[in-house]
Coordinates of C-alpha atoms and ligand atoms in Angstrom, one line a residue:
X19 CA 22.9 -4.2 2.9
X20 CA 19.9 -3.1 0.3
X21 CA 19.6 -0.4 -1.1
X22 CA 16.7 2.3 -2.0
X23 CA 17.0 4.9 -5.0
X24 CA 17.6 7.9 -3.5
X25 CA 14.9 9.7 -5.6
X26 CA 12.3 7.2 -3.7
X27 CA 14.0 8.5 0.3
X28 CA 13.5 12.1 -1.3
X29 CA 10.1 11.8 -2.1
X30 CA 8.8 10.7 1.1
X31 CA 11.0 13.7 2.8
X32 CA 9.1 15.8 0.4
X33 CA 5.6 14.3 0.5
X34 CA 3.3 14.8 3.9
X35 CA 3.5 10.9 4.0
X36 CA 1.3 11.0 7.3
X37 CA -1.5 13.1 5.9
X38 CA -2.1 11.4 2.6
X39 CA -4.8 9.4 4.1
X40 CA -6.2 11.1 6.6
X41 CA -7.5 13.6 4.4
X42 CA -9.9 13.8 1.7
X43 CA -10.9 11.1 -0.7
X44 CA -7.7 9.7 1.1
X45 CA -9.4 8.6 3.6
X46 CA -11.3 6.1 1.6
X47 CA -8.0 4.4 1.0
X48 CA -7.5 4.3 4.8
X49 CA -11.8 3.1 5.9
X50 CA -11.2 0.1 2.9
X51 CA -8.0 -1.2 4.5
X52 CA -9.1 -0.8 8.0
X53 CA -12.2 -2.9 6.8
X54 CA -10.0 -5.3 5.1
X55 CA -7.6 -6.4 7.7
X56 CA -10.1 -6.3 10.2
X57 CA -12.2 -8.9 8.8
X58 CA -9.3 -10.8 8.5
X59 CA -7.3 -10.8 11.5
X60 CA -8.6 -13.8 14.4
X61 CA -9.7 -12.5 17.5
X62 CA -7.4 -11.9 20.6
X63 CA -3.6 -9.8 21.1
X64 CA -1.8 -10.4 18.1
X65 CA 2.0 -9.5 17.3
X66 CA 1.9 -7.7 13.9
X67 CA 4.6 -5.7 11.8
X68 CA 3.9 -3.2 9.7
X69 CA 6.4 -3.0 7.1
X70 CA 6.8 0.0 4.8
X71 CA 4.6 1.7 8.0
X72 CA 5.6 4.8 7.6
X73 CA 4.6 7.4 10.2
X74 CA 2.2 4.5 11.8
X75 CA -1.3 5.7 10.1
X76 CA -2.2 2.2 11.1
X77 CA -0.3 0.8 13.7
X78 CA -2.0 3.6 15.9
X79 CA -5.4 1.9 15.2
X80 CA -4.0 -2.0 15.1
X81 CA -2.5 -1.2 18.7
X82 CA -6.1 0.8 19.5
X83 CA -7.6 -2.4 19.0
X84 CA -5.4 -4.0 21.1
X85 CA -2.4 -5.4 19.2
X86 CA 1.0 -5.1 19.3
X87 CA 2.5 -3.6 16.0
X88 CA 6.4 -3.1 15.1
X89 CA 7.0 -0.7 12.5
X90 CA 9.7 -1.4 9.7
X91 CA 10.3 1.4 7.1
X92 CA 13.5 2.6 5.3
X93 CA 12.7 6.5 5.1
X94 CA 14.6 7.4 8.6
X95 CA 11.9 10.3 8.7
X96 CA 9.1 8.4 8.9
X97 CA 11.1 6.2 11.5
X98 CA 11.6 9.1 13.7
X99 CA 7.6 10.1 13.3
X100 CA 6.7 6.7 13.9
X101 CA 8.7 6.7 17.3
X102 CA 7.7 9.8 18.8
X103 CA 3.8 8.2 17.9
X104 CA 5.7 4.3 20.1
X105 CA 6.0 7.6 22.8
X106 CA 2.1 7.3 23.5
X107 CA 1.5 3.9 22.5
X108 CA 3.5 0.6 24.7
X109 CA 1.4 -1.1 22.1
X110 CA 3.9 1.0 19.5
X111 CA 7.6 0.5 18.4
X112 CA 9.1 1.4 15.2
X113 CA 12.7 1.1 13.5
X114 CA 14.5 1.6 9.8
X115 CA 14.0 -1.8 8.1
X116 CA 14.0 -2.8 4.6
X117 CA 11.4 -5.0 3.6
X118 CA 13.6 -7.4 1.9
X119 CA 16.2 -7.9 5.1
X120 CA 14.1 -7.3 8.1
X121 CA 16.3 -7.6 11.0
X122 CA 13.7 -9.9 12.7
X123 CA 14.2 -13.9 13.9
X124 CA 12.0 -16.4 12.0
X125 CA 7.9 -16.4 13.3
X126 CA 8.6 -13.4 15.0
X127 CA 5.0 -12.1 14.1
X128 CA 1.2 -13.6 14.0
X129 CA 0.7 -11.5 10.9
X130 CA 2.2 -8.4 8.3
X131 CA 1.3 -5.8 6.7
X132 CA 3.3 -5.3 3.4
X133 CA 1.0 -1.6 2.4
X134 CA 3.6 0.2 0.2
X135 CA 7.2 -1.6 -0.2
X136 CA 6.2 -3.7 -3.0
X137 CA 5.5 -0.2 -5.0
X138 CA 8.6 0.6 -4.7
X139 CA 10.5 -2.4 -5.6
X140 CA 10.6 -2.4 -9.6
X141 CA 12.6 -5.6 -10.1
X142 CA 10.2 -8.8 -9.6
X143 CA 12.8 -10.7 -7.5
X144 CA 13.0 -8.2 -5.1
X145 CA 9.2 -7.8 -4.7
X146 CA 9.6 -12.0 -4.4
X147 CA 12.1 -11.3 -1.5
X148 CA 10.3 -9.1 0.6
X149 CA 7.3 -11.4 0.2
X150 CA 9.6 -14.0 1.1
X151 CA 10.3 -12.0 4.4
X152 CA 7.6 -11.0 5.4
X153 CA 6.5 -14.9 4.8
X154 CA 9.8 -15.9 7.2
X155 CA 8.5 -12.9 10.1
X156 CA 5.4 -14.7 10.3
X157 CA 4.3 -17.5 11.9
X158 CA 2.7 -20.9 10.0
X159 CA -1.3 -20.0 9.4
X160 CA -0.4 -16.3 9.8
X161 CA -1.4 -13.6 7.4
X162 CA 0.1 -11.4 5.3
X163 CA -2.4 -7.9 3.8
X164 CA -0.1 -7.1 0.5
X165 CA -0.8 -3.8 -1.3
X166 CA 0.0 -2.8 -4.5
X167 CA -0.7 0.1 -7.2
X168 CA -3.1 -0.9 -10.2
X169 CA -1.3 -0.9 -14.0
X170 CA -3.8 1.4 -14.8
X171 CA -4.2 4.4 -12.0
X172 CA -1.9 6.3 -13.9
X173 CA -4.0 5.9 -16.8
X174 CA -7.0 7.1 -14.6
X175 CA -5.1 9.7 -12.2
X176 CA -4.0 11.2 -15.4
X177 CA -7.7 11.6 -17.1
X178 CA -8.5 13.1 -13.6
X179 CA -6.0 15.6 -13.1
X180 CA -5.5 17.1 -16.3
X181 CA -2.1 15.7 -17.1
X182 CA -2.7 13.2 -19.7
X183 CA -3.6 16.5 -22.2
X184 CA 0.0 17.2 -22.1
X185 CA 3.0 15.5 -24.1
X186 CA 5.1 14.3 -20.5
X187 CA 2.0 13.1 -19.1
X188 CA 1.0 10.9 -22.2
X189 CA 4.8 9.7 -22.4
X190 CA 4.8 8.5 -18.6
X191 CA 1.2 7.3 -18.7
X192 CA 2.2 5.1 -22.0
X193 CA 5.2 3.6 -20.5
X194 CA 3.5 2.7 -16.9
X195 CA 0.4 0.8 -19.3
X196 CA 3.0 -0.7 -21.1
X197 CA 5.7 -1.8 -19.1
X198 CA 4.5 -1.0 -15.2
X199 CA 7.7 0.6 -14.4
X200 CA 6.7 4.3 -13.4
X201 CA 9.0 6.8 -13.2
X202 CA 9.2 10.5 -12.9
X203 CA 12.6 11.3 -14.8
X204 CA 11.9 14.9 -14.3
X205 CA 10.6 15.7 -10.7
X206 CA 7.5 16.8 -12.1
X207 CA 6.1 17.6 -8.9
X208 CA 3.0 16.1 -7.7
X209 CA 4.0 13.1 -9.8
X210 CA 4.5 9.6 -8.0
X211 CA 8.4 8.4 -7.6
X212 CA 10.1 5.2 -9.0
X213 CA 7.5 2.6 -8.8
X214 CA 6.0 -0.7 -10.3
X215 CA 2.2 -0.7 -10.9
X216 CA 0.8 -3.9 -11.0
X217 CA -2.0 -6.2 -13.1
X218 CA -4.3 -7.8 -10.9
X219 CA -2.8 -11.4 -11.9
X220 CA 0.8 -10.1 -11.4
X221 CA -0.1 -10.0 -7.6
X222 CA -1.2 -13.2 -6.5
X223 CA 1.0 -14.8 -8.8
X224 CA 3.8 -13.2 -7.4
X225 CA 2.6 -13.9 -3.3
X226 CA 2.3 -17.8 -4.8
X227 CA 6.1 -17.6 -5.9
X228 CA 6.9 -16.4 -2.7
X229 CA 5.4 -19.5 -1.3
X230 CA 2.3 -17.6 0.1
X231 CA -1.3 -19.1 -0.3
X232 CA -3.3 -15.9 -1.7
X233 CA -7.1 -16.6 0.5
X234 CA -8.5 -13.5 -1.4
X235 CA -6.9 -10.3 -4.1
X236 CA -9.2 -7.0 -3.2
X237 CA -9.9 -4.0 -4.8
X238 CA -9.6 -1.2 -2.3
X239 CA -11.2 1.6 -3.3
X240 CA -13.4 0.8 -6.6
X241 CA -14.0 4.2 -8.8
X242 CA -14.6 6.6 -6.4
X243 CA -10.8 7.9 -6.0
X244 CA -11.2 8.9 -9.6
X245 CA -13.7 11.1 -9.3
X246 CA -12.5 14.3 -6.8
X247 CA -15.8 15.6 -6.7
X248 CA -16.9 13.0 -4.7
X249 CA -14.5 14.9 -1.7
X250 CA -17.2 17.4 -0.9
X251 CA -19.3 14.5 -0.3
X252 CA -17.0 12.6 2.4
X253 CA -17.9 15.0 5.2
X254 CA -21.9 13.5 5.5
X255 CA -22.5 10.6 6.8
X256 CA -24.8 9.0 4.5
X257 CA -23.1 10.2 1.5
X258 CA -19.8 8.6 3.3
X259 CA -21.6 5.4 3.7
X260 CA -22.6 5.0 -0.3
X261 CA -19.1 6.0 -1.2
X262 CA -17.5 3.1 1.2
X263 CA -20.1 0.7 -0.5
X264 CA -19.7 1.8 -4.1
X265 CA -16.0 0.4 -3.4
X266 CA -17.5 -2.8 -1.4
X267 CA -20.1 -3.9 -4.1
X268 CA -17.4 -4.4 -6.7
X269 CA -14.4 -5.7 -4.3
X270 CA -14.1 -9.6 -5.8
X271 CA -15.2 -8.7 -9.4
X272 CA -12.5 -9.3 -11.2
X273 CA -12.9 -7.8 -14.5
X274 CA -12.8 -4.1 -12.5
X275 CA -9.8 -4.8 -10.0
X276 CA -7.7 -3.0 -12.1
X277 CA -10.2 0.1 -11.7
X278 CA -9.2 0.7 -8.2
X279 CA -5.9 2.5 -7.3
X280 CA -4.8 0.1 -5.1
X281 CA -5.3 -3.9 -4.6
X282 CA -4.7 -5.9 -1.7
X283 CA -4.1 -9.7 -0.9
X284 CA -4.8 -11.2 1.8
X285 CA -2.2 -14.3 1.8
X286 CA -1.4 -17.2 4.2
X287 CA 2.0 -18.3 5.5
X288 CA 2.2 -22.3 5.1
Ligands
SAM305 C1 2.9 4.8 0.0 S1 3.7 4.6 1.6 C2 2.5 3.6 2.4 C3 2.5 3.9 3.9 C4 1.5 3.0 4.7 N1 1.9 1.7 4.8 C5 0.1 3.1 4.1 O1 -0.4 2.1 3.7 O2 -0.5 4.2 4.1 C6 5.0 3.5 1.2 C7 5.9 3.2 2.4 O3 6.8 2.2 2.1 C8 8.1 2.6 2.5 N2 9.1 1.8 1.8 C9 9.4 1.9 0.5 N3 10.3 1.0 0.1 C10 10.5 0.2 1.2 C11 11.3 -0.9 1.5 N4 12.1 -1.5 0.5 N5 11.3 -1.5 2.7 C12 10.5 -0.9 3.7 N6 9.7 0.2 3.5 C13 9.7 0.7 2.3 C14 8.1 4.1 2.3 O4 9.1 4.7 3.0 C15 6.7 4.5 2.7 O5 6.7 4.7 4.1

């Protein structure tokens, strides 16, 4: 059996997993990865697992649009929110899985979601494996939607919020530009847990080792996460629209991936 650092399971019993991007700026987060698997996914009832889906922020819309989504996640928590949400939905189930040993047979699924477990996976073989699995879940010609954290959100988050005028931020934001590997050895809270923050390359170079065919490497949200004053501004309409667009316009460009907080691929299972 796998197994997670326990400072990652307390974090997500700490953090309000299920609002994070259903509020606020979050919510831009959430529009752009809608908009990204949508465009995506063919047309018809697919079978899809969502894998690191937490409390099911979007299997609930995946089985809205008429899918069937399994949720896989390893915080028993967010297994437990995620089942009372199967409750409502016949469209909806959800169990504890670790990304890299689903309990699933071969071509179980037409496509995954992978939004979240390769954050938390600091070694690169395991990040391999659990592309490797989600590859094995899948059926030939299926896709797989791979998120990851950019090398340099730290960096930006930091600038932000205030942090990076302190000694322990500049310390933590050093090492994360430097090495990747994030960690917060001292529970600062509000900080983000054990995780692995990626260069743009890193991640469709590591989908291709997992024997993936990377079709497209996206930049979710652009530069409006960084800039919180742009919350006040989510509640209109029109100012909504030009947000979701600021993040569109520069989506492919690759010399500003890294500007957005999170990246996704979009691979292919051979
Ligand atoms: C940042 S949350 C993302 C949740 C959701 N997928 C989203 O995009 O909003 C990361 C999720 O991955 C889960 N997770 C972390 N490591 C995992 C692993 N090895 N296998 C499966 N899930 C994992 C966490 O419990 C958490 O629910």
């Amino acid at each position: 059996m796998v197994e997670v650092s326990p400072e990652i399971l307390q974090h997500y019993r700490d953090a309000d997993e299920n609002g994070r991007i259903r509020s606020g700026l979050g919510q831009l987060e959430f529009v752009r990865t809608q908009a990204i698997v949508r465009r995506h996914l063919p047309p018809g009832e697919l079978r899809i697992a969502d894998i690191g889906g937490a409390t099911g922020v979007h299997a609930e819309w995946l089985a809205e649009d008429g899918h069937d989504v399994r949720i896989f996640d390893v915080v028993p928590e967010h297994v437990q929110a995620a089942e009372q949400l199967a409750k409502m939905s016949s469209h909806i189930s959800a169990q504890l899985g670790d990304a890299r040993q689903l309990p699933v047979a071969d071509d179980t699924f037409d496509a995954a979601l992978l939004l979240g477990p390769l954050y938390h996976l600091p070694v690169r073989d395991d990040r391999v494996l659990a592309l490797r699995e989600a590859s094995r879940a899948v059926r030939s010609g299926g896709l797989v939607f791979v998120a990851v954290i950019s090398r340099f959100a730290s960096l930006f988050d930091s600038l932000e919020q205030g942090f990076l005028f302190g000694r322990e931020g500049q310390k933590m934001v050093e090492q994360d530009l430097t090495t990747g590997q994030h960690r917060n050895a001292d529970n600062t809270p509000g900080w983000f847990t054990t995780s692995y923050f990626h260069r743009p390359d890193e991640l469709g170079q590591e989908c291709r080792d997992a024997g993936l065919d990377v079709l497209a490497v996206v930049g979710v949200e652009g530069m409006a996460s960084w800039q919180s004053h742009l919350a006040d501004r989510w509640a209109d309409a029109d100012d909504r629209e030009l947000i979701v667009k600021s993040a569109e316009l520069i989506e492919f460009e690759e010399s500003l991936l890294g500007l957005s907080p999170h990246l996704i691929a979009v691979a292919q299972v051979r």
